Amino acid sequence: MNVEKDYIKLIFGLKLKQARMNKDLSLFGLAKITDLSKSYLNEIEKGKKYPKTDKIILLADKLEVTYDHLVSLKLDNNLAPIGEILTSGILKEIPLELFGIQEADLIDIIANAPAKVTAFISTIIEIAQHYNLSRESFFLASLRSYQEAHNNYFEELEEKVLLFCKAFHVDVTTNISIEELKAILIEEYGYTIHELVFSEQEEMGDLRSIYVPTSKTLLLSDEIDEGQKAFVLAKEIAYNFMEIKERLYTFSWIKFDNFDQVLNNFYASYFAGALLLPRQKLIDELNLFLAKENPKPQEMVQLMTQFNVSPESFYQRLTNILPKDFNLKNLFFLRLSHKIGADTYQIKKELHITNQQEPHANEMNEHYCRRWVSIKTIEQLLQLGKMHFFDAQVSRYENSSNEYLVFSSATPDPFKKDCLRSISVGILITPSVKKKFKFLEGDVVPRQLVGVTCETCAVKDCQERASEPIHLNQKIRNENTEAIVQQYMTKFS
């Protein structure tokens, strides 16, 4: 078994501490009977030092355990999950440094409270298994946390885009063309670009592009629209300009080999969004829209079409700009997917730059609230047969009374046959938000009481329900039962 030295030391320290505790000995007591210093023994138990053979023989003798027991990497049942974690190398996959955590700090925590950490780790593993949490899901959850911790705004990436524009003499006040993006890749970075019909092979239908590093060849799906094509080209420029080596070669991704690929994919996507939706130009256009007292849906669509991007790229860019430049730090982003003919909707992507967690993805196959504008836009798109349907709504969540102004765009999914999707951004309504959004004062935007899922929703007489509130009813039943139990306990006490 190839186990790193740090983990070998930690496992030895855990076993030593367990043997000492089994003898009801303090560190001081163990030091006294072994003539070893208390500080030295403390360092061993924390996994910072590994004793020489003669010291191990001495410790084994005084603690009345075998030498083989102490040096074995096998842990007792109550510590086994920690051993599995350490020997699996999973700590190397967790992006601890992203959150300012040193691996040594985590090892100290494990060494100081092994039983509690074991219980915690076992719980995490059980939850992961219950919800089929994959390695990729874990990486993506880590990335979301990273984005949310920074309000999804990264100044260094914004500056790199400006440096790129200066170096390549790109006018940041106008849209960069696909021809210019291609020219930069071909002339500056030596790319060859081919457009192919990916859908001729069923397995390739979800892909927008493939990059072949050995020949610097970019294969583009000729079925994607101009906005999606521009985004792919801009991402390739990002990889090259920022000199990113650890990267993915397909878009959309098939799998991640490590967290660096996840993070770098995000960096390249952020760069592409900032290049295609220049910050100052977008700010100016948003200010004009927000100043309107009675904006029309088509005016928001017109605002989007001023940029050569897909609705998803536009909404993603809003999550960068609104928190930073409009001080709107409580918002969410959702991408919903719907198969025509099915009665279910799935959240495929979410981001919460907020201290609230609604709406949120649910892994228990519950039915999302049919009153969400995110679902209504999909229904309207299907009914009207349009290529892009936009709408807005003020949603008040029944369980918290929080109100969100939600913008939503629905389009056909270009990569999945008979599928529709909606992209939405919701902004928590506060007094300061009402001042920024003039149209919130009147009845321009419809208001709707909503829930999260039908199974947990307490909204009365809801005509849009897709399921009875079974989880809510069970909760109420349990609370009523508890109240009656308390009455009996009081009566017979």
mmCIF file of N, CA and C in Angstrom, residues 18 53 70 73 80 304 341 353 359 366 382 427 431:
data_model
loop_
_atom_site.group_PDB
_atom_site.id
_atom_site.type_symbol
_atom_site.label_atom_id
_atom_site.label_comp_id
_atom_site.label_asym_id
_atom_site.label_seq_id
_atom_site.Cartn_x
_atom_site.Cartn_y
_atom_site.Cartn_z
ATOM 1 N N GLN A 18 -5.007 6.141 21.176
ATOM 2 C CA GLN A 18 -6.060 5.202 21.542
ATOM 3 C C GLN A 18 -5.568 4.212 22.599
ATOM 4 N N THR A 53 12.546 2.830 16.146
ATOM 5 C CA THR A 53 12.125 1.478 16.538
ATOM 6 C C THR A 53 12.228 1.242 18.034
ATOM 7 N N LEU A 70 1.000 -1.433 16.941
ATOM 8 C CA LEU A 70 1.253 0.007 16.830
ATOM 9 C C LEU A 70 1.678 0.418 15.418
ATOM 10 N N LEU A 73 -1.038 -0.400 9.823
ATOM 11 C CA LEU A 73 -1.884 0.680 9.294
ATOM 12 C C LEU A 73 -3.365 0.382 9.494
ATOM 13 N N ALA A 80 -11.798 3.233 11.799
ATOM 14 C CA ALA A 80 -11.603 2.728 10.432
ATOM 15 C C ALA A 80 -11.944 3.745 9.347
ATOM 16 N N MET A 304 -30.278 42.045 -24.393
ATOM 17 C CA MET A 304 -29.446 40.843 -24.527
ATOM 18 C C MET A 304 -28.861 40.731 -25.926
ATOM 19 N N GLY A 341 -43.133 16.694 -22.900
ATOM 20 C CA GLY A 341 -43.988 15.541 -22.640
ATOM 21 C C GLY A 341 -43.857 14.995 -21.236
ATOM 22 N N ILE A 353 -25.628 33.655 -4.482
ATOM 23 C CA ILE A 353 -24.809 34.712 -3.904
ATOM 24 C C ILE A 353 -25.696 35.413 -2.883
ATOM 25 N N PRO A 359 -34.640 29.550 -4.306
ATOM 26 C CA PRO A 359 -34.923 28.117 -4.499
ATOM 27 C C PRO A 359 -33.617 27.337 -4.592
ATOM 28 N N GLU A 366 -38.477 15.477 -6.032
ATOM 29 C CA GLU A 366 -39.681 16.233 -5.718
ATOM 30 C C GLU A 366 -39.999 17.185 -6.873
ATOM 31 N N LEU A 382 -43.131 26.600 -25.029
ATOM 32 C CA LEU A 382 -43.719 25.419 -25.650
ATOM 33 C C LEU A 382 -45.063 25.753 -26.291
ATOM 34 N N ILE A 427 -33.269 38.344 -7.706
ATOM 35 C CA ILE A 427 -32.640 39.365 -6.864
ATOM 36 C C ILE A 427 -33.516 39.590 -5.641
ATOM 37 N N PRO A 431 -35.290 47.394 0.543
ATOM 38 C CA PRO A 431 -35.576 48.821 0.296
ATOM 39 C C PRO A 431 -34.614 49.454 -0.706
#
